[in-house]
């Protein structure tokens, strides 16, 4: 009985083998753009930083914001989208780049390898901690007994 099960299993595997080989051959021929994937991943990291940033201001060529009590700028330098001070590169090999606002959202629009891209970055209103405060911070004194 076990010999019949083993032979039936081998027959099933052998009948599926040509289908699997054809699927591998088909999927290997699909072109894959690694640069687009890397750009999306880096823009996701930029969105995480911009999510908690505040005092957003932007022009066509730059985005200015504050993060962790430091002022930063995001602009195109030498065909790269760079956050300064320091040098954190988010996009590379960019032909042209500009920022624009539509419906309360700031978009980065860029051209790379003869293709146009538009990606949403952050809400134009920004994030302000004062909106979520329930108490008057000026008169608030910490209660040391609760620590």
PDB file of C-alpha atoms in Angstrom:
ATOM      1  CA  UNK A   1       0.000   0.000   0.000  1.00  0.00           C
ATOM      2  CA  UNK A   2       2.840   2.408   0.857  1.00  0.00           C
ATOM      3  CA  UNK A   3       4.516   1.609  -2.474  1.00  0.00           C
ATOM      4  CA  UNK A   4       1.333   2.636  -4.337  1.00  0.00           C
ATOM      5  CA  UNK A   5       1.169   5.940  -2.406  1.00  0.00           C
ATOM      6  CA  UNK A   6       4.831   6.661  -3.153  1.00  0.00           C
ATOM      7  CA  UNK A   7       4.394   5.940  -6.857  1.00  0.00           C
ATOM      8  CA  UNK A   8       1.217   8.075  -6.990  1.00  0.00           C
ATOM      9  CA  UNK A   9       3.081  10.923  -5.263  1.00  0.00           C
ATOM     10  CA  UNK A  10       5.950  10.689  -7.746  1.00  0.00           C
ATOM     11  CA  UNK A  11       3.513  10.704 -10.677  1.00  0.00           C
ATOM     12  CA  UNK A  12       1.841  13.842  -9.342  1.00  0.00           C
ATOM     13  CA  UNK A  13       5.199  15.584  -8.825  1.00  0.00           C
ATOM     14  CA  UNK A  14       6.382  14.591 -12.325  1.00  0.00           C
ATOM     15  CA  UNK A  15       3.153  15.882 -13.873  1.00  0.00           C
ATOM     16  CA  UNK A  16       3.519  19.248 -12.074  1.00  0.00           C
ATOM     17  CA  UNK A  17       7.199  19.657 -12.968  1.00  0.00           C
ATOM     18  CA  UNK A  18       6.634  20.972 -16.553  1.00  0.00           C
ATOM     19  CA  UNK A  19       4.081  23.502 -15.248  1.00  0.00           C
ATOM     20  CA  UNK A  20       6.531  24.709 -12.596  1.00  0.00           C
ATOM     21  CA  UNK A  21       9.343  25.007 -15.139  1.00  0.00           C
ATOM     22  CA  UNK A  22       7.139  27.060 -17.462  1.00  0.00           C
ATOM     23  CA  UNK A  23       6.132  29.333 -14.569  1.00  0.00           C
ATOM     24  CA  UNK A  24       9.803  29.901 -13.664  1.00  0.00           C
ATOM     25  CA  UNK A  25      10.687  30.630 -17.298  1.00  0.00           C
ATOM     26  CA  UNK A  26       7.791  33.094 -17.595  1.00  0.00           C
ATOM     27  CA  UNK A  27       8.550  34.926 -14.335  1.00  0.00           C
ATOM     28  CA  UNK A  28      12.270  35.167 -15.159  1.00  0.00           C
ATOM     29  CA  UNK A  29      11.434  37.098 -18.340  1.00  0.00           C
ATOM     30  CA  UNK A  30       9.529  39.833 -16.452  1.00  0.00           C
ATOM     31  CA  UNK A  31      11.655  42.988 -16.241  1.00  0.00           C
ATOM     32  CA  UNK A  32      12.102  44.275 -12.705  1.00  0.00           C
ATOM     33  CA  UNK A  33      13.011  47.876 -11.910  1.00  0.00           C
ATOM     34  CA  UNK A  34      15.087  47.869  -8.743  1.00  0.00           C
ATOM     35  CA  UNK A  35      15.479  51.668  -8.775  1.00  0.00           C
ATOM     36  CA  UNK A  36      11.714  52.176  -8.434  1.00  0.00           C
ATOM     37  CA  UNK A  37      11.582  49.813  -5.465  1.00  0.00           C
ATOM     38  CA  UNK A  38      14.532  51.527  -3.780  1.00  0.00           C
ATOM     39  CA  UNK A  39      12.924  54.936  -4.397  1.00  0.00           C
ATOM     40  CA  UNK A  40       9.649  53.822  -2.809  1.00  0.00           C
ATOM     41  CA  UNK A  41      11.442  52.406   0.227  1.00  0.00           C
ATOM     42  CA  UNK A  42      13.456  55.580   0.748  1.00  0.00           C
ATOM     43  CA  UNK A  43      10.357  57.771   0.315  1.00  0.00           C
ATOM     44  CA  UNK A  44       8.582  55.655   2.950  1.00  0.00           C
ATOM     45  CA  UNK A  45      11.446  56.396   5.346  1.00  0.00           C
ATOM     46  CA  UNK A  46      11.174  60.089   4.489  1.00  0.00           C
ATOM     47  CA  UNK A  47       7.416  60.011   5.174  1.00  0.00           C
ATOM     48  CA  UNK A  48       8.090  58.538   8.619  1.00  0.00           C
ATOM     49  CA  UNK A  49      10.333  61.489   9.456  1.00  0.00           C
ATOM     50  CA  UNK A  50       7.923  64.028   7.985  1.00  0.00           C
ATOM     51  CA  UNK A  51       5.019  62.499   9.902  1.00  0.00           C
ATOM     52  CA  UNK A  52       6.377  63.808  13.203  1.00  0.00           C
ATOM     53  CA  UNK A  53       7.925  66.982  11.801  1.00  0.00           C
ATOM     54  CA  UNK A  54       6.421  70.428  12.334  1.00  0.00           C
ATOM     55  CA  UNK A  55       6.651  74.005  10.979  1.00  0.00           C
ATOM     56  CA  UNK A  56       6.461  72.835   7.361  1.00  0.00           C
ATOM     57  CA  UNK A  57       7.226  75.381   4.668  1.00  0.00           C
ATOM     58  CA  UNK A  58       7.987  74.679   1.054  1.00  0.00           C
ATOM     59  CA  UNK A  59       8.840  76.281  -2.247  1.00  0.00           C
ATOM     60  CA  UNK A  60       9.159  74.784  -5.706  1.00  0.00           C
ATOM     61  CA  UNK A  61      12.715  73.677  -5.044  1.00  0.00           C
ATOM     62  CA  UNK A  62      12.846  72.908  -1.306  1.00  0.00           C
ATOM     63  CA  UNK A  63      10.884  71.690   1.713  1.00  0.00           C
ATOM     64  CA  UNK A  64      11.768  73.137   5.131  1.00  0.00           C
ATOM     65  CA  UNK A  65      10.694  71.566   8.419  1.00  0.00           C
ATOM     66  CA  UNK A  66      11.648  71.116  12.052  1.00  0.00           C
ATOM     67  CA  UNK A  67      12.271  67.720  13.569  1.00  0.00           C
ATOM     68  CA  UNK A  68      13.483  67.011  17.119  1.00  0.00           C
ATOM     69  CA  UNK A  69      14.025  70.772  17.665  1.00  0.00           C
ATOM     70  CA  UNK A  70      16.352  71.019  14.651  1.00  0.00           C
ATOM     71  CA  UNK A  71      15.703  72.730  11.328  1.00  0.00           C
ATOM     72  CA  UNK A  72      16.045  70.601   8.193  1.00  0.00           C
ATOM     73  CA  UNK A  73      15.706  71.182   4.475  1.00  0.00           C
ATOM     74  CA  UNK A  74      14.915  68.751   1.719  1.00  0.00           C
ATOM     75  CA  UNK A  75      16.133  69.752  -1.748  1.00  0.00           C
ATOM     76  CA  UNK A  76      17.794  68.560  -4.943  1.00  0.00           C
ATOM     77  CA  UNK A  77      21.597  68.714  -4.829  1.00  0.00           C
ATOM     78  CA  UNK A  78      23.728  67.199  -7.607  1.00  0.00           C
ATOM     79  CA  UNK A  79      20.922  65.015  -9.047  1.00  0.00           C
ATOM     80  CA  UNK A  80      19.937  63.722  -5.588  1.00  0.00           C
ATOM     81  CA  UNK A  81      17.118  64.489  -3.145  1.00  0.00           C
ATOM     82  CA  UNK A  82      18.990  65.255   0.063  1.00  0.00           C
ATOM     83  CA  UNK A  83      17.924  66.115   3.602  1.00  0.00           C
ATOM     84  CA  UNK A  84      20.302  68.592   5.236  1.00  0.00           C
ATOM     85  CA  UNK A  85      22.048  69.370   7.619  1.00  0.00           C
ATOM     86  CA  UNK A  86      24.128  66.296   7.224  1.00  0.00           C
ATOM     87  CA  UNK A  87      23.591  64.289   4.104  1.00  0.00           C
ATOM     88  CA  UNK A  88      20.765  61.812   3.962  1.00  0.00           C
ATOM     89  CA  UNK A  89      20.052  60.800   0.354  1.00  0.00           C
ATOM     90  CA  UNK A  90      16.492  59.740  -0.497  1.00  0.00           C
ATOM     91  CA  UNK A  91      16.484  59.761  -4.318  1.00  0.00           C
ATOM     92  CA  UNK A  92      19.420  59.530  -6.697  1.00  0.00           C
ATOM     93  CA  UNK A  93      19.951  60.061 -10.433  1.00  0.00           C
ATOM     94  CA  UNK A  94      17.070  62.555 -10.572  1.00  0.00           C
ATOM     95  CA  UNK A  95      16.858  64.720 -13.716  1.00  0.00           C
ATOM     96  CA  UNK A  96      14.437  67.315 -12.338  1.00  0.00           C
ATOM     97  CA  UNK A  97      12.525  67.710  -9.088  1.00  0.00           C
ATOM     98  CA  UNK A  98       9.979  70.110  -7.590  1.00  0.00           C
ATOM     99  CA  UNK A  99       7.438  70.233  -4.761  1.00  0.00           C
ATOM    100  CA  UNK A 100       3.779  71.181  -5.098  1.00  0.00           C
ATOM    101  CA  UNK A 101       0.663  71.253  -2.925  1.00  0.00           C
ATOM    102  CA  UNK A 102      -2.660  69.753  -3.968  1.00  0.00           C
ATOM    103  CA  UNK A 103      -5.679  69.307  -1.699  1.00  0.00           C
ATOM    104  CA  UNK A 104      -3.657  69.965   1.443  1.00  0.00           C
ATOM    105  CA  UNK A 105      -0.950  67.417   0.589  1.00  0.00           C
ATOM    106  CA  UNK A 106       2.640  68.192  -0.415  1.00  0.00           C
ATOM    107  CA  UNK A 107       3.830  66.114  -3.372  1.00  0.00           C
ATOM    108  CA  UNK A 108       7.324  65.577  -4.689  1.00  0.00           C
ATOM    109  CA  UNK A 109       7.324  65.452  -8.490  1.00  0.00           C
ATOM    110  CA  UNK A 110      10.445  64.207 -10.180  1.00  0.00           C
ATOM    111  CA  UNK A 111      11.738  62.988 -13.515  1.00  0.00           C
ATOM    112  CA  UNK A 112      14.078  60.028 -13.667  1.00  0.00           C
ATOM    113  CA  UNK A 113      15.174  57.963 -16.682  1.00  0.00           C
ATOM    114  CA  UNK A 114      12.652  59.650 -18.997  1.00  0.00           C
ATOM    115  CA  UNK A 115       9.763  58.813 -16.636  1.00  0.00           C
ATOM    116  CA  UNK A 116       7.659  61.207 -14.549  1.00  0.00           C
ATOM    117  CA  UNK A 117       6.830  60.341 -10.925  1.00  0.00           C
ATOM    118  CA  UNK A 118       4.550  62.022  -8.358  1.00  0.00           C
ATOM    119  CA  UNK A 119       4.568  60.855  -4.765  1.00  0.00           C
ATOM    120  CA  UNK A 120       2.653  62.230  -1.776  1.00  0.00           C
ATOM    121  CA  UNK A 121       4.932  63.141   1.113  1.00  0.00           C
ATOM    122  CA  UNK A 122       3.099  64.870   3.943  1.00  0.00           C
ATOM    123  CA  UNK A 123       0.067  66.909   4.886  1.00  0.00           C
ATOM    124  CA  UNK A 124       0.665  70.589   4.210  1.00  0.00           C
ATOM    125  CA  UNK A 125      -0.822  71.534   7.591  1.00  0.00           C
ATOM    126  CA  UNK A 126       1.841  69.596   9.439  1.00  0.00           C
ATOM    127  CA  UNK A 127       1.685  68.109  12.897  1.00  0.00           C
ATOM    128  CA  UNK A 128       1.434  70.282  15.994  1.00  0.00           C
ATOM    129  CA  UNK A 129       1.659  68.851  19.492  1.00  0.00           C
ATOM    130  CA  UNK A 130      -0.325  71.748  20.994  1.00  0.00           C
ATOM    131  CA  UNK A 131      -3.445  70.446  19.270  1.00  0.00           C
ATOM    132  CA  UNK A 132      -3.389  67.311  21.428  1.00  0.00           C
ATOM    133  CA  UNK A 133      -2.665  68.866  24.799  1.00  0.00           C
ATOM    134  CA  UNK A 134      -5.424  68.677  27.418  1.00  0.00           C
ATOM    135  CA  UNK A 135      -3.717  70.812  30.050  1.00  0.00           C
ATOM    136  CA  UNK A 136      -2.198  74.242  30.319  1.00  0.00           C
ATOM    137  CA  UNK A 137       1.518  73.534  30.026  1.00  0.00           C
ATOM    138  CA  UNK A 138       2.666  76.847  31.527  1.00  0.00           C
ATOM    139  CA  UNK A 139       1.137  76.167  34.961  1.00  0.00           C
ATOM    140  CA  UNK A 140       1.612  72.423  34.990  1.00  0.00           C
ATOM    141  CA  UNK A 141       3.997  71.131  37.630  1.00  0.00           C
ATOM    142  CA  UNK A 142       4.959  67.459  37.722  1.00  0.00           C
ATOM    143  CA  UNK A 143       3.804  65.417  40.671  1.00  0.00           C
ATOM    144  CA  UNK A 144       6.938  63.629  41.906  1.00  0.00           C
ATOM    145  CA  UNK A 145       4.935  61.147  43.989  1.00  0.00           C
ATOM    146  CA  UNK A 146       3.542  59.462  40.872  1.00  0.00           C
ATOM    147  CA  UNK A 147       6.947  58.506  39.446  1.00  0.00           C
TER     148      UNK A 147
END
